[in-house]
Coordinates of C-alpha atoms in Angstrom, one line a residue:
M1 CA 158.2 -141.7 -186.2
S2 CA 157.1 -145.2 -187.2
I3 CA 159.7 -148.3 -187.8
L4 CA 159.2 -151.1 -190.3
T5 CA 161.4 -154.1 -188.8
K6 CA 160.7 -157.1 -190.9
D7 CA 164.3 -158.6 -190.2
P8 CA 165.7 -157.0 -187.0
S9 CA 168.8 -159.1 -187.4
S10 CA 169.5 -157.6 -190.8
Q11 CA 173.0 -156.2 -191.5
L12 CA 171.7 -153.6 -194.0
P13 CA 171.5 -150.0 -193.0
V14 CA 168.3 -148.5 -191.6
T15 CA 166.5 -146.4 -194.4
V16 CA 165.2 -143.1 -192.8
F17 CA 162.4 -141.5 -195.0
L18 CA 161.9 -137.7 -194.6
Q19 CA 158.8 -136.0 -195.9
A20 CA 158.0 -132.4 -195.5
A21 CA 155.9 -129.4 -197.0
V22 CA 156.2 -126.1 -195.7
P23 CA 154.0 -126.6 -192.5
G24 CA 150.9 -124.3 -192.2
I25 CA 151.5 -123.1 -196.1
T26 CA 151.1 -125.9 -198.3
P27 CA 147.7 -127.1 -199.0
Y28 CA 148.2 -130.7 -198.1
C29 CA 149.4 -131.9 -194.5
S30 CA 152.7 -133.7 -194.8
G31 CA 154.3 -136.2 -192.7
S32 CA 155.0 -140.1 -192.6
H33 CA 151.8 -141.0 -194.0
L34 CA 152.5 -139.6 -197.2
W35 CA 155.0 -142.6 -197.9
G36 CA 152.1 -144.7 -197.7
R37 CA 152.3 -148.2 -199.2
S38 CA 155.6 -147.6 -200.5
L39 CA 157.0 -149.0 -197.3
G40 CA 155.6 -152.4 -197.7
L41 CA 157.7 -152.8 -200.8
L42 CA 160.8 -152.8 -198.7
R43 CA 161.1 -156.4 -198.3
G44 CA 163.1 -157.3 -195.3
R45 CA 164.4 -154.0 -194.9
R46 CA 164.4 -151.7 -191.7
A47 CA 162.9 -148.3 -192.2
I48 CA 161.8 -145.4 -190.2
C49 CA 159.9 -142.3 -191.1
I50 CA 160.7 -139.3 -189.1
D51 CA 158.2 -136.5 -189.1
L52 CA 159.7 -133.1 -189.3
P53 CA 158.7 -130.2 -187.0
G54 CA 155.2 -129.1 -187.8
N55 CA 154.5 -132.1 -190.0
G56 CA 152.8 -135.3 -188.9
D57 CA 153.3 -135.5 -185.2
V58 CA 155.9 -133.4 -184.4
D59 CA 154.6 -130.1 -182.8
L60 CA 156.8 -127.2 -183.1
A61 CA 157.0 -126.3 -179.3
D62 CA 156.9 -122.8 -180.0
Q63 CA 159.6 -122.7 -182.6
V64 CA 159.3 -121.3 -186.2
P65 CA 159.3 -124.3 -188.6
T66 CA 162.8 -123.5 -190.1
V67 CA 164.9 -125.9 -192.3
D68 CA 167.6 -125.4 -189.6
A69 CA 165.2 -127.1 -186.7
M70 CA 164.2 -129.7 -189.2
V71 CA 168.0 -130.7 -189.5
S72 CA 168.4 -130.6 -186.0
H73 CA 165.4 -132.7 -185.3
V74 CA 166.7 -135.4 -187.8
V75 CA 170.2 -135.6 -186.4
E76 CA 168.9 -135.8 -182.8
S77 CA 166.3 -138.4 -183.8
I78 CA 168.9 -140.4 -185.7
R79 CA 171.4 -140.4 -182.7
A80 CA 168.7 -141.1 -180.0
Q81 CA 167.5 -144.4 -181.8
G82 CA 171.0 -145.4 -182.0
L83 CA 170.8 -146.5 -185.8
G84 CA 174.4 -146.1 -186.8
L85 CA 175.0 -145.4 -190.4
V86 CA 171.7 -144.7 -192.3
Q87 CA 170.2 -144.4 -195.7
L88 CA 168.5 -141.3 -195.9
V89 CA 165.5 -140.5 -198.2
G90 CA 164.0 -136.9 -198.5
H91 CA 161.0 -135.8 -200.5
D92 CA 160.0 -132.3 -201.0
V93 CA 161.5 -130.0 -198.5
G94 CA 162.6 -133.2 -196.9
A95 CA 165.4 -133.5 -199.5
L96 CA 166.7 -130.1 -198.8
V97 CA 166.8 -131.4 -195.0
A98 CA 168.6 -134.5 -196.3
L99 CA 171.3 -132.5 -198.1
L100 CA 172.1 -130.3 -195.1
V101 CA 172.3 -133.4 -192.8
A102 CA 174.7 -135.1 -195.5
M103 CA 176.8 -131.6 -195.5
D104 CA 177.0 -131.3 -191.8
H105 CA 176.7 -134.7 -190.4
P106 CA 178.3 -137.3 -193.1
E107 CA 179.2 -139.4 -190.2
L108 CA 175.7 -140.3 -189.6
L109 CA 174.9 -141.6 -193.2
S110 CA 175.8 -144.3 -195.6
S111 CA 174.0 -142.7 -198.6
V112 CA 171.5 -140.0 -199.4
C113 CA 168.6 -140.2 -202.1
L114 CA 166.4 -137.3 -203.0
V115 CA 162.8 -137.6 -204.5
S116 CA 161.4 -135.1 -206.5
S117 CA 162.4 -132.0 -204.9
A118 CA 162.8 -128.5 -206.4
W119 CA 163.7 -127.5 -202.7
A120 CA 167.0 -129.1 -203.1
A121 CA 168.5 -126.8 -205.8
P122 CA 171.9 -125.5 -205.2
S123 CA 170.6 -122.2 -203.5
G124 CA 168.0 -124.2 -201.3
D125 CA 165.4 -121.9 -202.7
G126 CA 162.2 -123.4 -203.9
V127 CA 160.6 -123.0 -207.4
E128 CA 157.5 -120.9 -207.2
N129 CA 154.7 -123.6 -207.8
Y130 CA 151.8 -122.1 -209.5
A131 CA 150.2 -125.5 -209.8
L132 CA 149.1 -125.0 -206.1
R133 CA 147.6 -121.5 -206.6
H134 CA 144.0 -120.9 -205.4
P135 CA 143.3 -124.4 -203.6
P136 CA 139.6 -125.1 -202.6
L137 CA 138.5 -123.7 -199.4
P138 CA 138.8 -124.2 -196.4
L139 CA 142.6 -125.2 -196.6
W140 CA 143.4 -128.6 -195.4
S141 CA 139.9 -129.9 -196.0
A142 CA 139.6 -133.2 -198.0
D143 CA 139.0 -131.4 -201.1
S144 CA 141.7 -128.9 -200.7
Q145 CA 144.3 -131.7 -199.7
S146 CA 143.3 -134.2 -202.7
W147 CA 143.3 -131.4 -205.0
A148 CA 146.8 -130.6 -204.1
L149 CA 148.1 -134.2 -203.9
E150 CA 146.4 -134.8 -207.5
R151 CA 148.4 -131.5 -208.9
L152 CA 151.8 -132.7 -207.4
S153 CA 151.6 -136.3 -208.2
Y154 CA 153.0 -138.0 -211.6
S155 CA 150.1 -140.4 -211.1
Q156 CA 146.9 -140.2 -209.1
L157 CA 146.7 -143.9 -208.7
H158 CA 148.1 -143.7 -205.2
I159 CA 145.6 -141.1 -204.0
D160 CA 143.0 -142.8 -202.5
E161 CA 140.1 -142.2 -199.5
D162 CA 142.6 -143.6 -197.0
L163 CA 145.6 -141.1 -197.8
V164 CA 143.2 -138.1 -198.1
A165 CA 141.7 -139.2 -194.7
Q166 CA 145.3 -139.6 -193.2
C167 CA 146.0 -135.8 -194.5
V168 CA 142.8 -134.7 -192.9
R169 CA 143.7 -136.2 -189.6
A170 CA 147.1 -134.6 -189.9
A171 CA 145.6 -131.4 -190.3
Q172 CA 143.7 -131.7 -187.1
K173 CA 146.8 -132.4 -185.0
P174 CA 148.7 -130.1 -182.8
A175 CA 151.8 -130.0 -185.0
H176 CA 149.8 -128.8 -188.0
R177 CA 148.0 -126.4 -186.2
S178 CA 150.7 -124.8 -184.5
A179 CA 152.5 -124.5 -187.6
A180 CA 149.7 -122.9 -189.4
A181 CA 149.2 -120.2 -186.5
A182 CA 153.2 -119.6 -186.9
M183 CA 153.1 -119.3 -190.4

């Protein structure tokens, strides 16, 4: 979890960012690093990125990486930080998690924003993504992750060596390794 506090006295709600792929399955390693330079554009806003179980720095601790476990993790994280009402922004699987937090814990939120997520369909079932079929091997290498990010992005302008290196580092963390083993 990282926090960007440019103006701690701000009365604006904290914006909480969720980014998650299907840990151990998706050919790129997800986590707060994928928000990248976007957070720098918030100009004086307070923001937190929460890594979900199996993504970034959050190990599964012998759990299966279920959406319910991700929802519980987000709720516990918001409460533990004492953030009050937050603006929740979810991307990919993180959008489904954001919707479920909003449905089950509306008292924690001032707003919810979903970004580019087939996972947030009414059923919660993802759409089969054929764009990610047959990634370069080995999985989670720089080539594999760059390949996946290029296929999922509207524009490749943000995909640079630094982002790919952060994804490779995420692949080497215990959170990803345990998720890959669990899946």
